[in-house]
Short mmCIF file of C-alpha atoms in Angstrom, two decimals:
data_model
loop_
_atom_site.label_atom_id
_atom_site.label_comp_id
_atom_site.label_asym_id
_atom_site.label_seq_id
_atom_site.Cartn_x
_atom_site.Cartn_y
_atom_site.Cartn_z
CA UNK T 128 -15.28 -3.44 25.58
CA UNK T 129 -12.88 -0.64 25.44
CA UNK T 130 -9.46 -1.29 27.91
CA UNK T 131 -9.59 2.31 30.46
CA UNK T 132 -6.36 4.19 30.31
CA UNK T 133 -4.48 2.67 33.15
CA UNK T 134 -5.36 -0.83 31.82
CA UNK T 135 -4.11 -0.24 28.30
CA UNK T 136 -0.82 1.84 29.16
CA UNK T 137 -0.07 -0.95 31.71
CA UNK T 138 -0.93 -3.42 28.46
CA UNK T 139 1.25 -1.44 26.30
CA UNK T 140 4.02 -1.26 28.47
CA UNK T 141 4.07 -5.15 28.93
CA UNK T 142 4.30 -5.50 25.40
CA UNK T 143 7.31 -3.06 24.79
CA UNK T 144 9.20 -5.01 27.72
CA UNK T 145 8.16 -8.29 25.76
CA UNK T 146 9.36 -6.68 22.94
CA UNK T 147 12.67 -5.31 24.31
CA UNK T 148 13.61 -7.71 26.79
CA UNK T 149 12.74 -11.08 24.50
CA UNK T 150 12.07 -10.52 20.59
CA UNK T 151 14.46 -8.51 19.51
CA UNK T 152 17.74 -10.29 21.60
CA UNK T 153 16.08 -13.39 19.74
CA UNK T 154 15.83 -11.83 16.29
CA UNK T 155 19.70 -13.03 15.05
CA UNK T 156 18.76 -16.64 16.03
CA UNK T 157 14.98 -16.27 14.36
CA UNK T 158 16.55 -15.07 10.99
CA UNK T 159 19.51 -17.71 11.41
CA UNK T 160 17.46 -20.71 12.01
CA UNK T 161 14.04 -19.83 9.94
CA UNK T 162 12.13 -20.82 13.51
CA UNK T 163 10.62 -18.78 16.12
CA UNK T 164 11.32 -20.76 19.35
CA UNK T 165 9.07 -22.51 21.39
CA UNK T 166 9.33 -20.93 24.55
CA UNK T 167 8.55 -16.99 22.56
CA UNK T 168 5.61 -18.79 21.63
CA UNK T 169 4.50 -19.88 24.61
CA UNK T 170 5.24 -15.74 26.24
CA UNK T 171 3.11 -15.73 23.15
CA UNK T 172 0.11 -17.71 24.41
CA UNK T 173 0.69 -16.24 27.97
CA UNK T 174 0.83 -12.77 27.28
CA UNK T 175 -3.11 -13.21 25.44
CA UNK T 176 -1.31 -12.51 21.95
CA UNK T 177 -3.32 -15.04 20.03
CA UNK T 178 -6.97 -13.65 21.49
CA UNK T 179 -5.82 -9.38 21.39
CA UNK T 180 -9.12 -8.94 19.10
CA UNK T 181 -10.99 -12.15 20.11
CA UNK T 182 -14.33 -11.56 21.81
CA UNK T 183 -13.83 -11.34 26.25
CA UNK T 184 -16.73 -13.85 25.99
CA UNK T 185 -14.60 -16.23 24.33
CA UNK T 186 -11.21 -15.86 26.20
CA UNK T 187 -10.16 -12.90 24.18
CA UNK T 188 -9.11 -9.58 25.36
CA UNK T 189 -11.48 -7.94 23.04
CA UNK T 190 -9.75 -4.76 21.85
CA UNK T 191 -10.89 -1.71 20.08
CA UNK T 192 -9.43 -1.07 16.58
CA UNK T 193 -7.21 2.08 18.65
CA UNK T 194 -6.33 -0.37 21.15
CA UNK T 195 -5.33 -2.98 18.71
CA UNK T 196 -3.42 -0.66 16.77
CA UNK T 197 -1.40 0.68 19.90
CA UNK T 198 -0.63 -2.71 20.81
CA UNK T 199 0.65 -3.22 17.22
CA UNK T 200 2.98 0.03 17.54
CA UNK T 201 4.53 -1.86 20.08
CA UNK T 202 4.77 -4.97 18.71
CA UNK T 203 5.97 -4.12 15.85
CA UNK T 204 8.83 -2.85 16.59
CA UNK T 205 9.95 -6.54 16.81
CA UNK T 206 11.50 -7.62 13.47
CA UNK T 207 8.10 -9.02 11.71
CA UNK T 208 7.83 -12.41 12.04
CA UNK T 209 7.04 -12.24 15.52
CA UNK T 210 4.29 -10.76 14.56
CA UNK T 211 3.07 -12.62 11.94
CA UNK T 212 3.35 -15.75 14.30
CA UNK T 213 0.15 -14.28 16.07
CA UNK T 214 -1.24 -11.84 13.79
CA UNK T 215 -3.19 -14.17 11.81
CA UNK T 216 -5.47 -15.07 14.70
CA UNK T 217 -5.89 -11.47 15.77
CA UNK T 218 -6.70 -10.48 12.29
CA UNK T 219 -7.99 -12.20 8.70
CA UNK T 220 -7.75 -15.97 10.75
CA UNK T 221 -10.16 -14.97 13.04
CA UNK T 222 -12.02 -12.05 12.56
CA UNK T 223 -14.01 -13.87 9.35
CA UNK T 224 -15.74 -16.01 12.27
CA UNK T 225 -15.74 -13.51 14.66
CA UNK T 226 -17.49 -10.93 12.65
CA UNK T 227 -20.11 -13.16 10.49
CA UNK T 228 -19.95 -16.71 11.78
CA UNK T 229 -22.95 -18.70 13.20
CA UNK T 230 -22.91 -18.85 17.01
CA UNK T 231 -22.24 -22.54 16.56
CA UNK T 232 -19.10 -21.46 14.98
CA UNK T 233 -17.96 -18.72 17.48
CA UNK T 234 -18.09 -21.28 19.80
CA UNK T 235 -16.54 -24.06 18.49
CA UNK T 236 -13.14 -21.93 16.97
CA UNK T 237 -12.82 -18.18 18.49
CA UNK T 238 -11.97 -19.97 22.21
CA UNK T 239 -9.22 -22.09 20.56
CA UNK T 240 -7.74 -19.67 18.48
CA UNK T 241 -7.68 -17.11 21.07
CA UNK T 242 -5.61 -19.23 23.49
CA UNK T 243 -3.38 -19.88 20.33
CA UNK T 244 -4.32 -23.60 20.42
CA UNK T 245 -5.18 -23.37 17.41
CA UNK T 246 -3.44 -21.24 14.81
CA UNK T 247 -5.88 -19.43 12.02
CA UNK T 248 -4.84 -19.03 8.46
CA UNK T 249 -6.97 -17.04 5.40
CA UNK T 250 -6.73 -18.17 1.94
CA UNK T 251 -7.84 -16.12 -0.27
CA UNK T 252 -4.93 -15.36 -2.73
CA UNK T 253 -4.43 -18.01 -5.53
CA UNK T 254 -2.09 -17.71 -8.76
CA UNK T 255 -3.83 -15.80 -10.74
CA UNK T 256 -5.82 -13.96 -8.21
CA UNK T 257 -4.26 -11.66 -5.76
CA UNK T 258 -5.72 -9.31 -3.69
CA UNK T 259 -9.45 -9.06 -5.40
CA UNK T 260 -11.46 -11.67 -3.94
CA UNK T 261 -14.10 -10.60 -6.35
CA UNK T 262 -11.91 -12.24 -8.93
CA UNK T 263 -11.96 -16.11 -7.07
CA UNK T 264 -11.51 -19.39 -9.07
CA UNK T 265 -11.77 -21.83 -6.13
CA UNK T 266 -14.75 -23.25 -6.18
CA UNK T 267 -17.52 -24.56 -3.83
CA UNK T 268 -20.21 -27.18 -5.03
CA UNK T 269 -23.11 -27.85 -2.88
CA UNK T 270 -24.23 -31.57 -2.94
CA UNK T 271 -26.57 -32.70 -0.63
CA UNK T 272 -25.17 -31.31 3.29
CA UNK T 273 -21.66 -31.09 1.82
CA UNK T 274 -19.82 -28.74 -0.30
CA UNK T 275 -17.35 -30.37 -2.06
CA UNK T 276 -13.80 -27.60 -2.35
CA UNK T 277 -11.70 -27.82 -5.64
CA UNK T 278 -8.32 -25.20 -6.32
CA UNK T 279 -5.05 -23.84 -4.99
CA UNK T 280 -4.33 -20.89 -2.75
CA UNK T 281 -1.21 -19.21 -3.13
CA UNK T 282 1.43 -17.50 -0.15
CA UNK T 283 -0.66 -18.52 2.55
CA UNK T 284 0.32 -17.19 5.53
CA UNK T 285 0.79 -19.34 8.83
CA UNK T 286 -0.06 -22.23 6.24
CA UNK T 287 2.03 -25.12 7.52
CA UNK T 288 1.43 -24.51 11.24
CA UNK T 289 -2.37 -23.84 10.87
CA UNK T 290 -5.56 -26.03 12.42
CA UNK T 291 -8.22 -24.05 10.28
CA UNK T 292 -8.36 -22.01 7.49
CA UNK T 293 -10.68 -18.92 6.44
CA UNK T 294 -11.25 -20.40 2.66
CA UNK T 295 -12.53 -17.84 -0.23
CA UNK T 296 -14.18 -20.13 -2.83
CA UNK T 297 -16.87 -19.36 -5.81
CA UNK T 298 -20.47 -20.99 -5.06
CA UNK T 299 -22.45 -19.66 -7.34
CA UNK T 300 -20.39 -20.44 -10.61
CA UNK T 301 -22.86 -17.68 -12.72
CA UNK T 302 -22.01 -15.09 -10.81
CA UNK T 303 -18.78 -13.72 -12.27
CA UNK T 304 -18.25 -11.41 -9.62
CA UNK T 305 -17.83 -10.78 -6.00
CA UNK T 306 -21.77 -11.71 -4.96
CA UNK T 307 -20.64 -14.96 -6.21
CA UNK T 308 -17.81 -15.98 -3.48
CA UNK T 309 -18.26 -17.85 -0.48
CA UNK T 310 -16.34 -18.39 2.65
CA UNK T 311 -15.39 -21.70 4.64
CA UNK T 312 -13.97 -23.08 7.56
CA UNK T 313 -11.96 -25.57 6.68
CA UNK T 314 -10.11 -28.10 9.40
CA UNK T 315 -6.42 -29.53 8.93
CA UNK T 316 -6.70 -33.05 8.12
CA UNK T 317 -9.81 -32.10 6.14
CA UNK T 318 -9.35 -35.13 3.16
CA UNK T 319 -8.88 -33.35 0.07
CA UNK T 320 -6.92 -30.47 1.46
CA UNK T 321 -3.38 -30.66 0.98
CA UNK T 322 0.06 -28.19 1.68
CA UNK T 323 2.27 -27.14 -0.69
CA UNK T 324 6.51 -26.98 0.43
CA UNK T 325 6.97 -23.79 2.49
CA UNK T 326 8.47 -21.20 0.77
CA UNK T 327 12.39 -19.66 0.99
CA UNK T 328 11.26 -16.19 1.11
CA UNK T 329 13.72 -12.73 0.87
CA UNK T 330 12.99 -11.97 4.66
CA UNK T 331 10.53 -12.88 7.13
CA UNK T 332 12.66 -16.13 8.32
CA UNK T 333 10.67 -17.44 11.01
CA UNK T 334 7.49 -16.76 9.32
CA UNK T 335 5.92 -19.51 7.18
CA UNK T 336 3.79 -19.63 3.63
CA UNK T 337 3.11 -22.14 1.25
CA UNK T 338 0.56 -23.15 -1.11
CA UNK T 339 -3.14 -24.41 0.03
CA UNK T 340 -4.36 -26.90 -2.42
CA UNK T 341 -7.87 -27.91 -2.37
CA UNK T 342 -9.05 -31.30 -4.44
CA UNK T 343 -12.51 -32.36 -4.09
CA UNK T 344 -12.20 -31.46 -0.77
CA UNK T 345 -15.69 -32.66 1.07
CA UNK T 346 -16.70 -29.82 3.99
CA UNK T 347 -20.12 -30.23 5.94
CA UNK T 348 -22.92 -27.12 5.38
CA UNK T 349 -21.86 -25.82 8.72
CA UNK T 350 -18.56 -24.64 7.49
CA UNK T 351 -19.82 -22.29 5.28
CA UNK T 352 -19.24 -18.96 7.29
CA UNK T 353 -22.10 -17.27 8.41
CA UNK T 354 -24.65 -20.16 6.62
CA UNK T 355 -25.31 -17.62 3.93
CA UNK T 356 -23.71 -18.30 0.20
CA UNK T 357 -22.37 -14.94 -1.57
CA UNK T 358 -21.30 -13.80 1.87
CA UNK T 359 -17.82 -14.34 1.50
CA UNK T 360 -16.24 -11.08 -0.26
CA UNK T 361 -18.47 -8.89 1.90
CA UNK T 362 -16.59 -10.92 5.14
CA UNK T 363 -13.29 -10.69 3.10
CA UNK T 364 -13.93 -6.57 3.00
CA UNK T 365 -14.66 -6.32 6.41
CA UNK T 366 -11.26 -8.33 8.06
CA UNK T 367 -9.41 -6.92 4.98
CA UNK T 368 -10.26 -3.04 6.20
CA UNK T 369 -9.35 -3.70 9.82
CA UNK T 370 -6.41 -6.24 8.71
CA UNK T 371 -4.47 -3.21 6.45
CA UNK T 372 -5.25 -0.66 9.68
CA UNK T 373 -3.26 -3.56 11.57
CA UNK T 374 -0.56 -3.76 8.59
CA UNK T 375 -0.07 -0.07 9.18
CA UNK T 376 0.11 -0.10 12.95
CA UNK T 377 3.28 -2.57 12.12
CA UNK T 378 4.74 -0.53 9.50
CA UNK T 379 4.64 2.16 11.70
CA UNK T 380 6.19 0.60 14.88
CA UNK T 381 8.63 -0.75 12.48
CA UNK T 382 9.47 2.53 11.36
CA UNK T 383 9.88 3.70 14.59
CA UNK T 384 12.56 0.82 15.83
CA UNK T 385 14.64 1.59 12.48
CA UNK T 386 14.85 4.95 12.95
CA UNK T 387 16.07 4.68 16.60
CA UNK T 388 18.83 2.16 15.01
CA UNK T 389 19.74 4.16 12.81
CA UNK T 390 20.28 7.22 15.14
CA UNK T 391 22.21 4.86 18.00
CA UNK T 392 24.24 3.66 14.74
CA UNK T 393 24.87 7.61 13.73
CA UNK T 394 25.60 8.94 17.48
CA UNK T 395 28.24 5.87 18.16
CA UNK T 396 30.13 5.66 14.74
CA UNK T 397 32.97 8.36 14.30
CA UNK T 398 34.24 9.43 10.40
CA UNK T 399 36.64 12.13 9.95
CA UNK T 400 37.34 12.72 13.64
CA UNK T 401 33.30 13.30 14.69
CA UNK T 402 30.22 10.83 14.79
CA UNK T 403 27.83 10.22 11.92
CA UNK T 404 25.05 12.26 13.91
CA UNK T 405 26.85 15.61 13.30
CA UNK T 406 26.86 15.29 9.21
CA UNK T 407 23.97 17.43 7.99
CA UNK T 408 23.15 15.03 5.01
CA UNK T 409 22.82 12.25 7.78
CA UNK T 410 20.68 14.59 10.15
CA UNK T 411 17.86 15.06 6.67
CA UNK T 412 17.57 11.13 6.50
CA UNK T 413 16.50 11.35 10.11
CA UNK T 414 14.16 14.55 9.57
CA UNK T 415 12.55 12.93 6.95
CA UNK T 416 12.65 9.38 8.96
CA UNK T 417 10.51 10.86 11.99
CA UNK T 418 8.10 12.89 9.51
CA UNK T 419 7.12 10.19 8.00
CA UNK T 420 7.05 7.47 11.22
CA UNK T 421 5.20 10.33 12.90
CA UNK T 422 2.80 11.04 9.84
CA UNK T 423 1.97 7.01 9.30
CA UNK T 424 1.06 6.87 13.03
CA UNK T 425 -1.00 9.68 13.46
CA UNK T 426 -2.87 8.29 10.35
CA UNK T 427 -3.27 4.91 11.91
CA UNK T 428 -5.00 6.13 15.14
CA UNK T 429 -7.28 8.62 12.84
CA UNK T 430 -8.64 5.64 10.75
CA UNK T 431 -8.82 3.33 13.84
CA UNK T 432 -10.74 5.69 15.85
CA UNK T 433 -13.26 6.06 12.77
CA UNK T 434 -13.99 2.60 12.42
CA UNK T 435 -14.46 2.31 16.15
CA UNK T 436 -17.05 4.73 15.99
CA UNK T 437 -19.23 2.82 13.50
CA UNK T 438 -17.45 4.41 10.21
CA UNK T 439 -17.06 3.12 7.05
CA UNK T 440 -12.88 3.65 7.01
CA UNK T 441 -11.92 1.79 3.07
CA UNK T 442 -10.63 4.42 1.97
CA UNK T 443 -8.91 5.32 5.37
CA UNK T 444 -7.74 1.98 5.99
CA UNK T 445 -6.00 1.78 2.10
CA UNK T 446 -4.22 5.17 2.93
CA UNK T 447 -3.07 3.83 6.10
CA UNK T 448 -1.14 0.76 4.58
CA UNK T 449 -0.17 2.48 1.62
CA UNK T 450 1.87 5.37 3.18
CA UNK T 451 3.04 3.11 5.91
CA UNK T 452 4.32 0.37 3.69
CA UNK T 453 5.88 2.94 1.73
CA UNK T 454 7.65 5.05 4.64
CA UNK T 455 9.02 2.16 6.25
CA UNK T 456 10.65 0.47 2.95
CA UNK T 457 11.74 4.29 2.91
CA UNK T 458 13.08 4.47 6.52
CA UNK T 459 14.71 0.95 6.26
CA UNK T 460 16.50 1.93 3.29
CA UNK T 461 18.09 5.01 4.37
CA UNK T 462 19.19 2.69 7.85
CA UNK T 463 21.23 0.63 5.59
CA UNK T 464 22.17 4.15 3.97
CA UNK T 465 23.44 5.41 7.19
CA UNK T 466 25.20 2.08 8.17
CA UNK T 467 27.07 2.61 4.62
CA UNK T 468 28.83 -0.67 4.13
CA UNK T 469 28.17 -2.40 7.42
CA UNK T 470 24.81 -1.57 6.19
CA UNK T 471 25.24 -4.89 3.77
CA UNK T 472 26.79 -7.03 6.49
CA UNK T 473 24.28 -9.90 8.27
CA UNK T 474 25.88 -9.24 11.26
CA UNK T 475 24.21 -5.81 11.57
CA UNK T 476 20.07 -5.80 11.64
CA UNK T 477 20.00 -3.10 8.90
CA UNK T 478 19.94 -5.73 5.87
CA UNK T 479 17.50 -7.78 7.61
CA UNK T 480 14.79 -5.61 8.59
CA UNK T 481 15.73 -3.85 5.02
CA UNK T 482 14.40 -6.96 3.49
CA UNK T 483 11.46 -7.62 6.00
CA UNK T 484 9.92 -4.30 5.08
CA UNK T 485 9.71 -4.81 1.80
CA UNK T 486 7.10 -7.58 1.80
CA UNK T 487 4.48 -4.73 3.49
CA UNK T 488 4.20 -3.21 0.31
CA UNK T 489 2.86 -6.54 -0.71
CA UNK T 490 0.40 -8.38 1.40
CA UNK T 491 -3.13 -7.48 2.93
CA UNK T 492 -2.69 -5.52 -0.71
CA UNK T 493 -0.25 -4.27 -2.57
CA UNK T 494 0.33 -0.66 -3.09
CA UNK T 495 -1.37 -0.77 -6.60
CA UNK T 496 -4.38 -2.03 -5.35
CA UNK T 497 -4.66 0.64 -2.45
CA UNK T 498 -4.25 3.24 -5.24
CA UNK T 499 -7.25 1.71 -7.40
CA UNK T 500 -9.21 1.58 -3.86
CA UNK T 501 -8.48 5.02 -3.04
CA UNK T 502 -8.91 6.45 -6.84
CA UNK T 503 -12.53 4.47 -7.43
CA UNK T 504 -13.73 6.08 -4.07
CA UNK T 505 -12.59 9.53 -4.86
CA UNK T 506 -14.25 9.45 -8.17
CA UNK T 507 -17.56 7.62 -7.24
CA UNK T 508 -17.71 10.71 -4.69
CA UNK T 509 -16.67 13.58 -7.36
CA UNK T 510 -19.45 12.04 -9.78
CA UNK T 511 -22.22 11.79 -7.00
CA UNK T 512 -21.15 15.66 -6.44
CA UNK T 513 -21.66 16.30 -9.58
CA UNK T 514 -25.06 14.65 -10.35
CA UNK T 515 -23.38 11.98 -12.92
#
């Protein structure tokens, strides 16, 4: 059910205090210790981060796709890991059981992970498959009332800390494709599913990965998602198109909280007897800095509002996270630009959120693969136009 005006400005507003008042005076200590503390998470919990898309019926707020995405504008103005901390139970931890599971499901996980009791994590990447879950090697053999898991996932986000993960494995070993792929709920502690080490990652400190390794792993017929085999890439599509509208929203609140850096940087530092601000070279990189914040946003709330309104939004979505991604890697490089040497220093937040933004070009889909999306689309339309 959709928020009414008062109720999601007053929602909105909560979160940029959160933001404000406790990420980002937190964000030196996040990136210092690789840890978000305990008591952000639990503002976390309190706030209703963890259930922002979760059904009301099951504890959630229950957010449109424009609702999520302005609460993500907000949010992510926070260096990313904050973020991430909660994202994967508003998004591709969730959603897979929220959208197709069996009501037995719903209401055994969505209440949990919507409280943030239990933290959701999707595995669907692996090491030589990245973001085409057509393209899945895990597999899924049925025996009996069981289904027993074998392979690896690969930079699984929320990994180490997760209770249950959204698991993208092959059933039908004949189908080569993506009407072959299943999906799973799979429980920590599950025997047969193991963790890789976390990873040491460029940015994101505070934010864990690692590998998911699955070895005759034994799951009961009930976690298969939905209780339908070849379901899974169809379930992967569906959180994947509202996960890169989410991506987006982040990129673009990102953007946003860089470029006001950048300008309280510009209007406080002095060269040559007047500020940084009042050097016409400097003034472009924020011209082009709000065209393109302003552009990625305006794009976010088009595609959001489409899918909300029953629309199929792939192609939207792609162009969403693809521009974003690449504006903010954009914006965040002309902020160290701007900072000129103390630009490279740790003790300014240009370097860091420098190298946060660059992993948006990466996950929920690189760049590349947005391109293919968007190109295959275009030309399936053209040739349908045509009559070929």
């Amino acid at each position: 059910m959709a928020l009414d005006s008062d109720a999601l400005a007053q929602l909105c507003a909560a979160l940029r205090r959160f933001v404000d008042e406790e990420l980002i005076p937190a964000e030196a200590e996040v990136a210092e210790t690789d840890a978000i503390p305990g008591r952000i998470v639990a503002q976390m919990r309190e706030l209703g981060l963890f259930g922002l898309t979760a059904p009301e019926a099951f504890g959630g707020l229950g957010l449109t796709m424009e609702e999520e995405v302005r609460a993500i504008f907000e949010l992510g103005r926070a260096a990313p890991a904050f973020r991430s901390m909660f994202a994967t139970n508003v998004g591709i931890g969730m959603q897979g059981i929220a959208i197709d599971g069996t009501p037995e499901q719903k209401a055994k996980y969505l209440p949990r992970l919507a409280s943030g009791e239990l933290i959701g994590s999707f595995a669907l990447t692996e090491p030589e498959v990245g973001s085409d879950a057509g393209s899945v090697r895990t597999t899924a053999r049925r025996e009996g009332d069981t289904y027993v898991l074998n392979g690896a996932k690969r930079f699984i986000t929320n990994a180490p800390h997760a209770g249950l993960f959204t698991v993208m494995a092959r059933t039908d070993p004949a189908q080569k494709g993506a009407s072959g792929v299943s999906a799973f709920a799979v429980e920590r502690g599950t025997p047969g599913l193991s963790l890789g080490k976390p990873e040491k990652k460029m940015g994101l400190q505070g934010a864990h990965v690692c590998d998911v390794i699955l070895k005759d792993c034994r799951v009961p017929a009930s976690a298969l998602i939905g209780g339908v085999e070849g379901q899974g890439f169809k379930t992967a599509m569906k959180v994947l198109d509202k996960g890169r509208l989410h991506i987006a929203a982040a990129c673009a609140g990102l953007s946003e909280r860089i470029l006001d850096d950048m300008l309280a940087y510009a209007v406080g530092r002095r060269q040559f007897g007047k500020t940084l601000a009042d050097f016409q070279l400097i003034q472009a990189m924020f011209a082009d800095s709000k065209a393109e914040a302003y552009a990625a946003r305006c794009m976010v709330i088009d595609a959001a509002r489409k899918r909300d309104a029953g629309l199929n939004v792939s192609v939207e979505a792609s162009c969403a996270k693809m521009f974003a991604s690449e504006a903010v890697g954009r914006i965040a490089d002309r902020n160290v630009q701007v900072h000129g040497g103390n630009g490279y220093i740790r003790d300014y937040r240009a370097e860091q959120l420098y190298r946060d933004a660059r992993l948006f070009r990466i996950y929920e889909g690189t760049t590349q693969i947005q391109q293919i999306v968007i190109a295959k689309a275009l030309v399936s339309e053209a040739r349908a136009a045509a009559g070929r």
